[in-house]
mmCIF file with all atom_site columns, C-alpha atoms in Angstrom:
data_model
loop_
_atom_site.group_PDB
_atom_site.id
_atom_site.type_symbol
_atom_site.label_atom_id
_atom_site.label_alt_id
_atom_site.label_comp_id
_atom_site.label_asym_id
_atom_site.label_entity_id
_atom_site.label_seq_id
_atom_site.pdbx_PDB_ins_code
_atom_site.Cartn_x
_atom_site.Cartn_y
_atom_site.Cartn_z
_atom_site.occupancy
_atom_site.B_iso_or_equiv
_atom_site.pdbx_formal_charge
_atom_site.auth_seq_id
_atom_site.auth_comp_id
_atom_site.auth_asym_id
_atom_site.auth_atom_id
_atom_site.pdbx_PDB_model_num
ATOM 1   C CA . HIS I 1 1   ? -38.472 27.411 -55.124 1.00 0.00 ? 1   HIS I CA 1
ATOM 2   C CA . PRO I 1 2   ? -41.220 29.399 -53.134 1.00 0.00 ? 2   PRO I CA 1
ATOM 3   C CA . ASP I 1 3   ? -43.433 28.506 -56.254 1.00 0.00 ? 3   ASP I CA 1
ATOM 4   C CA . GLY I 1 4   ? -43.026 25.047 -55.803 1.00 0.00 ? 4   GLY I CA 1
ATOM 5   C CA . GLN I 1 5   ? -45.982 23.464 -54.218 1.00 0.00 ? 5   GLN I CA 1
ATOM 6   C CA . ALA I 1 6   ? -48.187 25.552 -56.624 1.00 0.00 ? 6   ALA I CA 1
ATOM 7   C CA . VAL I 1 7   ? -46.014 24.376 -59.669 1.00 0.00 ? 7   VAL I CA 1
ATOM 8   C CA . ARG I 1 8   ? -46.265 20.926 -58.911 1.00 0.00 ? 8   ARG I CA 1
ATOM 9   C CA . VAL I 1 9   ? -50.134 21.019 -58.473 1.00 0.00 ? 9   VAL I CA 1
ATOM 10  C CA . MET I 1 10  ? -50.499 22.979 -61.955 1.00 0.00 ? 10  MET I CA 1
ATOM 11  C CA . SER I 1 11  ? -47.875 20.266 -63.129 1.00 0.00 ? 11  SER I CA 1
ATOM 12  C CA . TYR I 1 12  ? -50.623 17.348 -61.991 1.00 0.00 ? 12  TYR I CA 1
ATOM 13  C CA . ILE I 1 13  ? -53.250 19.138 -63.553 1.00 0.00 ? 13  ILE I CA 1
ATOM 14  C CA . LEU I 1 14  ? -51.625 19.710 -67.094 1.00 0.00 ? 14  LEU I CA 1
ATOM 15  C CA . GLY I 1 15  ? -50.292 16.463 -67.537 1.00 0.00 ? 15  GLY I CA 1
ATOM 16  C CA . ALA I 1 16  ? -48.291 14.600 -64.422 1.00 0.00 ? 16  ALA I CA 1
ATOM 17  C CA . GLY I 1 17  ? -51.745 13.598 -63.224 1.00 0.00 ? 17  GLY I CA 1
ATOM 18  C CA . GLY I 1 18  ? -52.424 10.597 -65.616 1.00 0.00 ? 18  GLY I CA 1
ATOM 19  C CA . CYS I 1 19  ? -55.389 9.890  -67.153 1.00 0.00 ? 19  CYS I CA 1
ATOM 20  C CA . SER I 1 20  ? -57.158 12.625 -65.259 1.00 0.00 ? 20  SER I CA 1
ATOM 21  C CA . SER I 1 21  ? -54.557 15.200 -66.465 1.00 0.00 ? 21  SER I CA 1
ATOM 22  C CA . ARG I 1 22  ? -55.579 17.771 -69.323 1.00 0.00 ? 22  ARG I CA 1
ATOM 23  C CA . LEU I 1 23  ? -52.924 16.461 -71.759 1.00 0.00 ? 23  LEU I CA 1
ATOM 24  C CA . MET I 1 24  ? -54.179 13.113 -71.632 1.00 0.00 ? 24  MET I CA 1
ATOM 25  C CA . ALA I 1 25  ? -57.926 13.712 -72.139 1.00 0.00 ? 25  ALA I CA 1
ATOM 26  C CA . ARG I 1 26  ? -57.215 15.992 -75.260 1.00 0.00 ? 26  ARG I CA 1
ATOM 27  C CA . VAL I 1 27  ? -54.020 14.541 -76.872 1.00 0.00 ? 27  VAL I CA 1
ATOM 28  C CA . ARG I 1 28  ? -55.449 10.750 -76.079 1.00 0.00 ? 28  ARG I CA 1
ATOM 29  C CA . GLY I 1 29  ? -58.925 10.682 -75.223 1.00 0.00 ? 29  GLY I CA 1
ATOM 30  C CA . GLU I 1 30  ? -60.417 13.287 -77.547 1.00 0.00 ? 30  GLU I CA 1
ATOM 31  C CA . GLU I 1 31  ? -58.013 13.085 -80.402 1.00 0.00 ? 31  GLU I CA 1
ATOM 32  C CA . GLY I 1 32  ? -56.190 9.445  -79.954 1.00 0.00 ? 32  GLY I CA 1
ATOM 33  C CA . LEU I 1 33  ? -53.065 10.755 -81.189 1.00 0.00 ? 33  LEU I CA 1
ATOM 34  C CA . ALA I 1 34  ? -50.622 9.118  -78.438 1.00 0.00 ? 34  ALA I CA 1
ATOM 35  C CA . TYR I 1 35  ? -50.961 6.202  -75.943 1.00 0.00 ? 35  TYR I CA 1
ATOM 36  C CA . ASP I 1 36  ? -49.236 8.275  -72.963 1.00 0.00 ? 36  ASP I CA 1
ATOM 37  C CA . VAL I 1 37  ? -48.723 12.050 -72.928 1.00 0.00 ? 37  VAL I CA 1
ATOM 38  C CA . ARG I 1 38  ? -47.691 13.567 -69.829 1.00 0.00 ? 38  ARG I CA 1
ATOM 39  C CA . CYS I 1 39  ? -45.620 16.255 -68.367 1.00 0.00 ? 39  CYS I CA 1
ATOM 40  C CA . ASP I 1 40  ? -42.960 17.155 -65.842 1.00 0.00 ? 40  ASP I CA 1
ATOM 41  C CA . LEU I 1 41  ? -42.383 20.447 -63.998 1.00 0.00 ? 41  LEU I CA 1
ATOM 42  C CA . ARG I 1 42  ? -41.024 20.736 -60.848 1.00 0.00 ? 42  ARG I CA 1
ATOM 43  C CA . PRO I 1 43  ? -38.418 22.830 -58.943 1.00 0.00 ? 43  PRO I CA 1
ATOM 44  C CA . GLY I 1 44  ? -35.090 21.218 -60.016 1.00 0.00 ? 44  GLY I CA 1
ATOM 45  C CA . LEU I 1 45  ? -31.415 21.168 -58.598 1.00 0.00 ? 45  LEU I CA 1
ATOM 46  C CA . VAL I 1 46  ? -29.561 22.539 -61.312 1.00 0.00 ? 46  VAL I CA 1
ATOM 47  C CA . TYR I 1 47  ? -32.432 24.462 -63.140 1.00 0.00 ? 47  TYR I CA 1
ATOM 48  C CA . PRO I 1 48  ? -35.006 26.452 -61.268 1.00 0.00 ? 48  PRO I CA 1
ATOM 49  C CA . ILE I 1 49  ? -38.038 24.833 -62.642 1.00 0.00 ? 49  ILE I CA 1
ATOM 50  C CA . PRO I 1 50  ? -37.420 22.534 -65.750 1.00 0.00 ? 50  PRO I CA 1
ATOM 51  C CA . PHE I 1 51  ? -40.420 21.691 -67.982 1.00 0.00 ? 51  PHE I CA 1
ATOM 52  C CA . LYS I 1 52  ? -41.162 19.013 -70.339 1.00 0.00 ? 52  LYS I CA 1
ATOM 53  C CA . ILE I 1 53  ? -43.754 17.448 -72.027 1.00 0.00 ? 53  ILE I CA 1
ATOM 54  C CA . VAL I 1 54  ? -43.234 13.901 -73.289 1.00 0.00 ? 54  VAL I CA 1
ATOM 55  C CA . PHE I 1 55  ? -45.476 11.948 -75.843 1.00 0.00 ? 55  PHE I CA 1
ATOM 56  C CA . GLN I 1 56  ? -45.288 9.256  -78.498 1.00 0.00 ? 56  GLN I CA 1
ATOM 57  C CA . SER I 1 57  ? -47.492 9.547  -81.642 1.00 0.00 ? 57  SER I CA 1
ATOM 58  C CA . LYS I 1 58  ? -47.706 8.299  -85.346 1.00 0.00 ? 58  LYS I CA 1
ATOM 59  C CA . SER I 1 59  ? -44.791 10.363 -87.440 1.00 0.00 ? 59  SER I CA 1
ATOM 60  C CA . GLU I 1 60  ? -47.747 11.925 -89.580 1.00 0.00 ? 60  GLU I CA 1
ATOM 61  C CA . SER I 1 61  ? -49.435 13.290 -86.194 1.00 0.00 ? 61  SER I CA 1
ATOM 62  C CA . CYS I 1 62  ? -46.649 14.283 -84.405 1.00 0.00 ? 62  CYS I CA 1
ATOM 63  C CA . ALA I 1 63  ? -46.975 17.617 -85.343 1.00 0.00 ? 63  ALA I CA 1
ATOM 64  C CA . TYR I 1 64  ? -50.690 18.085 -84.612 1.00 0.00 ? 64  TYR I CA 1
ATOM 65  C CA . ALA I 1 65  ? -50.267 16.483 -80.999 1.00 0.00 ? 65  ALA I CA 1
ATOM 66  C CA . ALA I 1 66  ? -47.227 18.544 -80.325 1.00 0.00 ? 66  ALA I CA 1
ATOM 67  C CA . LYS I 1 67  ? -49.340 22.079 -81.203 1.00 0.00 ? 67  LYS I CA 1
ATOM 68  C CA . LEU I 1 68  ? -52.288 20.452 -78.803 1.00 0.00 ? 68  LEU I CA 1
ATOM 69  C CA . CYS I 1 69  ? -49.627 20.026 -76.386 1.00 0.00 ? 69  CYS I CA 1
ATOM 70  C CA . LEU I 1 70  ? -49.091 23.836 -77.027 1.00 0.00 ? 70  LEU I CA 1
ATOM 71  C CA . GLU I 1 71  ? -52.841 25.017 -77.092 1.00 0.00 ? 71  GLU I CA 1
ATOM 72  C CA . GLU I 1 72  ? -53.411 23.262 -73.600 1.00 0.00 ? 72  GLU I CA 1
ATOM 73  C CA . THR I 1 73  ? -50.255 25.048 -72.289 1.00 0.00 ? 73  THR I CA 1
ATOM 74  C CA . GLU I 1 74  ? -51.419 28.333 -73.405 1.00 0.00 ? 74  GLU I CA 1
ATOM 75  C CA . LYS I 1 75  ? -54.832 27.649 -72.194 1.00 0.00 ? 75  LYS I CA 1
ATOM 76  C CA . MET I 1 76  ? -53.506 27.013 -68.439 1.00 0.00 ? 76  MET I CA 1
ATOM 77  C CA . ARG I 1 77  ? -51.790 30.368 -68.649 1.00 0.00 ? 77  ARG I CA 1
ATOM 78  C CA . ARG I 1 78  ? -54.716 32.113 -69.755 1.00 0.00 ? 78  ARG I CA 1
ATOM 79  C CA . ASP I 1 79  ? -57.777 30.571 -68.014 1.00 0.00 ? 79  ASP I CA 1
ATOM 80  C CA . GLY I 1 80  ? -55.912 29.039 -64.743 1.00 0.00 ? 80  GLY I CA 1
ATOM 81  C CA . VAL I 1 81  ? -57.175 25.829 -63.367 1.00 0.00 ? 81  VAL I CA 1
ATOM 82  C CA . THR I 1 82  ? -61.073 24.785 -62.223 1.00 0.00 ? 82  THR I CA 1
ATOM 83  C CA . PRO I 1 83  ? -61.846 24.698 -58.684 1.00 0.00 ? 83  PRO I CA 1
ATOM 84  C CA . LYS I 1 84  ? -62.682 20.707 -58.707 1.00 0.00 ? 84  LYS I CA 1
ATOM 85  C CA . GLU I 1 85  ? -59.219 20.240 -60.854 1.00 0.00 ? 85  GLU I CA 1
ATOM 86  C CA . LEU I 1 86  ? -57.333 22.197 -58.100 1.00 0.00 ? 86  LEU I CA 1
ATOM 87  C CA . LYS I 1 87  ? -59.343 20.087 -55.215 1.00 0.00 ? 87  LYS I CA 1
ATOM 88  C CA . ASP I 1 88  ? -58.621 16.701 -56.804 1.00 0.00 ? 88  ASP I CA 1
ATOM 89  C CA . ALA I 1 89  ? -54.795 17.786 -57.684 1.00 0.00 ? 89  ALA I CA 1
ATOM 90  C CA . GLN I 1 90  ? -54.533 18.417 -53.845 1.00 0.00 ? 90  GLN I CA 1
ATOM 91  C CA . GLN I 1 91  ? -56.310 15.728 -52.804 1.00 0.00 ? 91  GLN I CA 1
ATOM 92  C CA . PHE I 1 92  ? -53.566 13.893 -54.906 1.00 0.00 ? 92  PHE I CA 1
ATOM 93  C CA . TYR I 1 93  ? -50.844 14.923 -52.931 1.00 0.00 ? 93  TYR I CA 1
ATOM 94  C CA . LEU I 1 94  ? -52.516 15.316 -49.630 1.00 0.00 ? 94  LEU I CA 1
ATOM 95  C CA . ASP I 1 95  ? -53.286 11.522 -49.864 1.00 0.00 ? 95  ASP I CA 1
ATOM 96  C CA . ALA I 1 96  ? -50.005 10.609 -51.350 1.00 0.00 ? 96  ALA I CA 1
ATOM 97  C CA . PHE I 1 97  ? -47.800 11.917 -48.439 1.00 0.00 ? 97  PHE I CA 1
ATOM 98  C CA . PRO I 1 98  ? -45.662 10.578 -47.068 1.00 0.00 ? 98  PRO I CA 1
ATOM 99  C CA . GLY I 1 99  ? -45.337 7.861  -49.743 1.00 0.00 ? 99  GLY I CA 1
ATOM 100 C CA . LEU I 1 100 ? -43.962 10.442 -52.021 1.00 0.00 ? 100 LEU I CA 1
ATOM 101 C CA . PHE I 1 101 ? -40.986 11.151 -49.761 1.00 0.00 ? 101 PHE I CA 1
ATOM 102 C CA . PHE I 1 102 ? -40.612 8.302  -46.988 1.00 0.00 ? 102 PHE I CA 1
ATOM 103 C CA . SER I 1 103 ? -42.327 4.909  -48.027 1.00 0.00 ? 103 SER I CA 1
ATOM 104 C CA . THR I 1 104 ? -38.810 3.186  -47.982 1.00 0.00 ? 104 THR I CA 1
ATOM 105 C CA . ARG I 1 105 ? -35.939 3.495  -46.058 1.00 0.00 ? 105 ARG I CA 1
ATOM 106 C CA . TYR I 1 106 ? -33.773 4.552  -49.472 1.00 0.00 ? 106 TYR I CA 1
ATOM 107 C CA . GLN I 1 107 ? -36.302 7.090  -50.106 1.00 0.00 ? 107 GLN I CA 1
ATOM 108 C CA . THR I 1 108 ? -36.510 8.350  -46.574 1.00 0.00 ? 108 THR I CA 1
ATOM 109 C CA . ALA I 1 109 ? -32.353 8.561  -46.484 1.00 0.00 ? 109 ALA I CA 1
ATOM 110 C CA . SER I 1 110 ? -32.649 10.005 -50.034 1.00 0.00 ? 110 SER I CA 1
ATOM 111 C CA . THR I 1 111 ? -35.505 12.838 -48.916 1.00 0.00 ? 111 THR I CA 1
ATOM 112 C CA . TYR I 1 112 ? -33.421 14.100 -46.082 1.00 0.00 ? 112 TYR I CA 1
ATOM 113 C CA . ALA I 1 113 ? -30.362 14.174 -48.045 1.00 0.00 ? 113 ALA I CA 1
ATOM 114 C CA . LEU I 1 114 ? -31.464 16.101 -50.733 1.00 0.00 ? 114 LEU I CA 1
ATOM 115 C CA . ALA I 1 115 ? -33.279 18.604 -47.943 1.00 0.00 ? 115 ALA I CA 1
ATOM 116 C CA . GLU I 1 116 ? -30.108 19.115 -46.570 1.00 0.00 ? 116 GLU I CA 1
ATOM 117 C CA . LEU I 1 117 ? -28.249 19.517 -50.037 1.00 0.00 ? 117 LEU I CA 1
ATOM 118 C CA . MET I 1 118 ? -31.097 22.010 -51.024 1.00 0.00 ? 118 MET I CA 1
ATOM 119 C CA . ASP I 1 119 ? -31.067 23.707 -47.775 1.00 0.00 ? 119 ASP I CA 1
ATOM 120 C CA . LEU I 1 120 ? -34.872 23.485 -47.428 1.00 0.00 ? 120 LEU I CA 1
ATOM 121 C CA . PRO I 1 121 ? -36.560 24.733 -44.118 1.00 0.00 ? 121 PRO I CA 1
ATOM 122 C CA . LYS I 1 122 ? -36.418 22.145 -40.731 1.00 0.00 ? 122 LYS I CA 1
ATOM 123 C CA . ASP I 1 123 ? -40.282 22.105 -41.112 1.00 0.00 ? 123 ASP I CA 1
ATOM 124 C CA . TYR I 1 124 ? -40.320 21.730 -44.720 1.00 0.00 ? 124 TYR I CA 1
ATOM 125 C CA . TYR I 1 125 ? -41.903 18.182 -44.719 1.00 0.00 ? 125 TYR I CA 1
ATOM 126 C CA . ALA I 1 126 ? -43.709 19.072 -41.278 1.00 0.00 ? 126 ALA I CA 1
ATOM 127 C CA . THR I 1 127 ? -45.626 21.766 -43.350 1.00 0.00 ? 127 THR I CA 1
ATOM 128 C CA . TYR I 1 128 ? -45.750 20.257 -46.768 1.00 0.00 ? 128 TYR I CA 1
ATOM 129 C CA . ARG I 1 129 ? -49.481 19.132 -46.841 1.00 0.00 ? 129 ARG I CA 1
ATOM 130 C CA . GLU I 1 130 ? -50.513 22.521 -45.142 1.00 0.00 ? 130 GLU I CA 1
ATOM 131 C CA . ARG I 1 131 ? -48.881 24.585 -47.869 1.00 0.00 ? 131 ARG I CA 1
ATOM 132 C CA . ILE I 1 132 ? -50.374 22.141 -50.654 1.00 0.00 ? 132 ILE I CA 1
ATOM 133 C CA . ALA I 1 133 ? -54.022 22.599 -48.922 1.00 0.00 ? 133 ALA I CA 1
ATOM 134 C CA . ARG I 1 134 ? -53.613 26.403 -48.986 1.00 0.00 ? 134 ARG I CA 1
ATOM 135 C CA . LEU I 1 135 ? -53.170 26.767 -52.737 1.00 0.00 ? 135 LEU I CA 1
ATOM 136 C CA . THR I 1 136 ? -55.918 28.628 -54.427 1.00 0.00 ? 136 THR I CA 1
ATOM 137 C CA . VAL I 1 137 ? -57.060 28.660 -57.907 1.00 0.00 ? 137 VAL I CA 1
ATOM 138 C CA . GLU I 1 138 ? -55.377 32.264 -58.346 1.00 0.00 ? 138 GLU I CA 1
ATOM 139 C CA . ASP I 1 139 ? -52.029 30.501 -57.231 1.00 0.00 ? 139 ASP I CA 1
ATOM 140 C CA . VAL I 1 140 ? -51.878 28.001 -60.016 1.00 0.00 ? 140 VAL I CA 1
ATOM 141 C CA . ARG I 1 141 ? -53.116 30.516 -62.389 1.00 0.00 ? 141 ARG I CA 1
ATOM 142 C CA . ARG I 1 142 ? -49.825 32.818 -61.498 1.00 0.00 ? 142 ARG I CA 1
ATOM 143 C CA . VAL I 1 143 ? -47.378 30.159 -61.821 1.00 0.00 ? 143 VAL I CA 1
ATOM 144 C CA . ALA I 1 144 ? -48.783 29.196 -64.801 1.00 0.00 ? 144 ALA I CA 1
ATOM 145 C CA . ARG I 1 145 ? -48.256 32.684 -66.642 1.00 0.00 ? 145 ARG I CA 1
ATOM 146 C CA . GLU I 1 146 ? -44.824 33.346 -64.735 1.00 0.00 ? 146 GLU I CA 1
ATOM 147 C CA . HIS I 1 147 ? -43.455 29.877 -65.458 1.00 0.00 ? 147 HIS I CA 1
ATOM 148 C CA . PHE I 1 148 ? -44.864 28.759 -68.927 1.00 0.00 ? 148 PHE I CA 1
ATOM 149 C CA . LYS I 1 149 ? -42.793 30.245 -71.552 1.00 0.00 ? 149 LYS I CA 1
ATOM 150 C CA . PRO I 1 150 ? -44.072 29.050 -74.695 1.00 0.00 ? 150 PRO I CA 1
ATOM 151 C CA . GLU I 1 151 ? -41.669 31.638 -76.930 1.00 0.00 ? 151 GLU I CA 1
ATOM 152 C CA . LYS I 1 152 ? -38.888 29.556 -75.139 1.00 0.00 ? 152 LYS I CA 1
ATOM 153 C CA . PHE I 1 153 ? -39.661 26.155 -75.538 1.00 0.00 ? 153 PHE I CA 1
ATOM 154 C CA . VAL I 1 154 ? -37.267 23.772 -77.430 1.00 0.00 ? 154 VAL I CA 1
ATOM 155 C CA . TRP I 1 155 ? -39.228 20.676 -79.288 1.00 0.00 ? 155 TRP I CA 1
ATOM 156 C CA . ILE I 1 156 ? -36.778 17.568 -79.540 1.00 0.00 ? 156 ILE I CA 1
ATOM 157 C CA . VAL I 1 157 ? -38.267 15.191 -82.353 1.00 0.00 ? 157 VAL I CA 1
ATOM 158 C CA . VAL I 1 158 ? -37.151 12.004 -82.936 1.00 0.00 ? 158 VAL I CA 1
ATOM 159 C CA . GLY I 1 159 ? -38.256 9.667  -85.503 1.00 0.00 ? 159 GLY I CA 1
ATOM 160 C CA . ASP I 1 160 ? -38.772 9.305  -89.431 1.00 0.00 ? 160 ASP I CA 1
ATOM 161 C CA . ILE I 1 161 ? -38.226 12.864 -89.838 1.00 0.00 ? 161 ILE I CA 1
ATOM 162 C CA . PRO I 1 162 ? -39.540 12.991 -93.548 1.00 0.00 ? 162 PRO I CA 1
ATOM 163 C CA . ALA I 1 163 ? -42.735 11.489 -92.294 1.00 0.00 ? 163 ALA I CA 1
ATOM 164 C CA . ILE I 1 164 ? -43.011 13.975 -89.516 1.00 0.00 ? 164 ILE I CA 1
ATOM 165 C CA . LYS I 1 165 ? -42.439 16.915 -91.640 1.00 0.00 ? 165 LYS I CA 1
ATOM 166 C CA . LYS I 1 166 ? -44.960 15.833 -94.305 1.00 0.00 ? 166 LYS I CA 1
ATOM 167 C CA . GLY I 1 167 ? -47.474 15.502 -91.521 1.00 0.00 ? 167 GLY I CA 1
ATOM 168 C CA . ASP I 1 168 ? -51.104 14.779 -91.834 1.00 0.00 ? 168 ASP I CA 1
ATOM 169 C CA . ALA I 1 169 ? -53.244 16.406 -94.846 1.00 0.00 ? 169 ALA I CA 1
ATOM 170 C CA . ALA I 1 170 ? -56.131 15.978 -92.255 1.00 0.00 ? 170 ALA I CA 1
ATOM 171 C CA . ARG I 1 171 ? -54.510 18.175 -89.650 1.00 0.00 ? 171 ARG I CA 1
ATOM 172 C CA . ALA I 1 172 ? -53.162 21.660 -90.188 1.00 0.00 ? 172 ALA I CA 1
ATOM 173 C CA . ALA I 1 173 ? -49.646 21.587 -88.299 1.00 0.00 ? 173 ALA I CA 1
ATOM 174 C CA . ALA I 1 174 ? -46.053 21.197 -89.183 1.00 0.00 ? 174 ALA I CA 1
ATOM 175 C CA . LEU I 1 175 ? -42.796 21.390 -87.607 1.00 0.00 ? 175 LEU I CA 1
ATOM 176 C CA . SER I 1 176 ? -41.897 24.761 -88.958 1.00 0.00 ? 176 SER I CA 1
ATOM 177 C CA . ASP I 1 177 ? -45.026 26.195 -86.856 1.00 0.00 ? 177 ASP I CA 1
ATOM 178 C CA . PHE I 1 178 ? -42.669 26.121 -83.688 1.00 0.00 ? 178 PHE I CA 1
ATOM 179 C CA . GLY I 1 179 ? -40.178 27.748 -84.984 1.00 0.00 ? 179 GLY I CA 1
ATOM 180 C CA . THR I 1 180 ? -36.840 27.194 -86.857 1.00 0.00 ? 180 THR I CA 1
ATOM 181 C CA . VAL I 1 181 ? -35.860 23.343 -87.561 1.00 0.00 ? 181 VAL I CA 1
ATOM 182 C CA . ILE I 1 182 ? -32.437 21.977 -86.905 1.00 0.00 ? 182 ILE I CA 1
ATOM 183 C CA . ASP I 1 183 ? -32.038 18.616 -88.069 1.00 0.00 ? 183 ASP I CA 1
ATOM 184 C CA . VAL I 1 184 ? -29.281 16.729 -85.992 1.00 0.00 ? 184 VAL I CA 1
ATOM 185 C CA . PRO I 1 185 ? -28.727 13.343 -87.393 1.00 0.00 ? 185 PRO I CA 1
ATOM 186 C CA . LEU I 1 186 ? -28.234 10.565 -84.880 1.00 0.00 ? 186 LEU I CA 1
ATOM 187 C CA . ALA I 1 187 ? -24.650 9.521  -83.795 1.00 0.00 ? 187 ALA I CA 1
ATOM 188 C CA . ASP I 1 188 ? -23.383 6.430  -84.492 1.00 0.00 ? 188 ASP I CA 1
ATOM 189 C CA . PRO I 1 189 ? -23.828 4.346  -81.487 1.00 0.00 ? 189 PRO I CA 1
ATOM 190 C CA . LEU I 1 190 ? -20.295 2.874  -81.400 1.00 0.00 ? 190 LEU I CA 1
ATOM 191 C CA . THR I 1 191 ? -18.496 5.728  -82.352 1.00 0.00 ? 191 THR I CA 1
ATOM 192 C CA . LEU I 1 192 ? -20.391 8.580  -81.246 1.00 0.00 ? 192 LEU I CA 1
ATOM 193 C CA . GLU I 1 193 ? -19.531 10.402 -84.246 1.00 0.00 ? 193 GLU I CA 1
ATOM 194 C CA . ARG I 1 194 ? -22.438 12.190 -86.642 1.00 0.00 ? 194 ARG I CA 1
ATOM 195 C CA . PRO I 1 195 ? -22.953 11.844 -89.990 1.00 0.00 ? 195 PRO I CA 1
ATOM 196 C CA . LYS I 1 196 ? -21.193 14.843 -91.940 1.00 0.00 ? 196 LYS I CA 1
#
């Protein structure tokens, strides 16, 4: 995907960058609602750019934590990133190359097989660092606006659904804030049948 590198850097800043990411700072650091919160947004094989945010929280704070994740996503779309955030994310990818693709023989073979399967340009890895280094704050803002579509998000919530729906009286958020709620009972692990 032509936006691949910008999307990768944006994802790092939002939630793929671990403790330095915005989601981790807000949901874990400021609010203490999740031990781990992260996102993954990168060009894929089947879908052009699938996006997911993953976190675990207490049942009562689940909807509020999801609301914070959505707010950070919308903030990224609206305001973009700071020059320091961009520089730090670029430096991560510049320093991590070639370990991201060539750290073992298996990974090297997989990297080349994937490149062949996806018909990547022959100089894709030779110019990878250059493409990362060239990114601007405006590049990241543009891809956030183009690729984050909150109105198309699908939220999958697993846990104590009655407690999650009840929420936390101290924090105003409900599952219904995100759209229509459809309860899907878990399938029996042996028969894979769902209760009626």
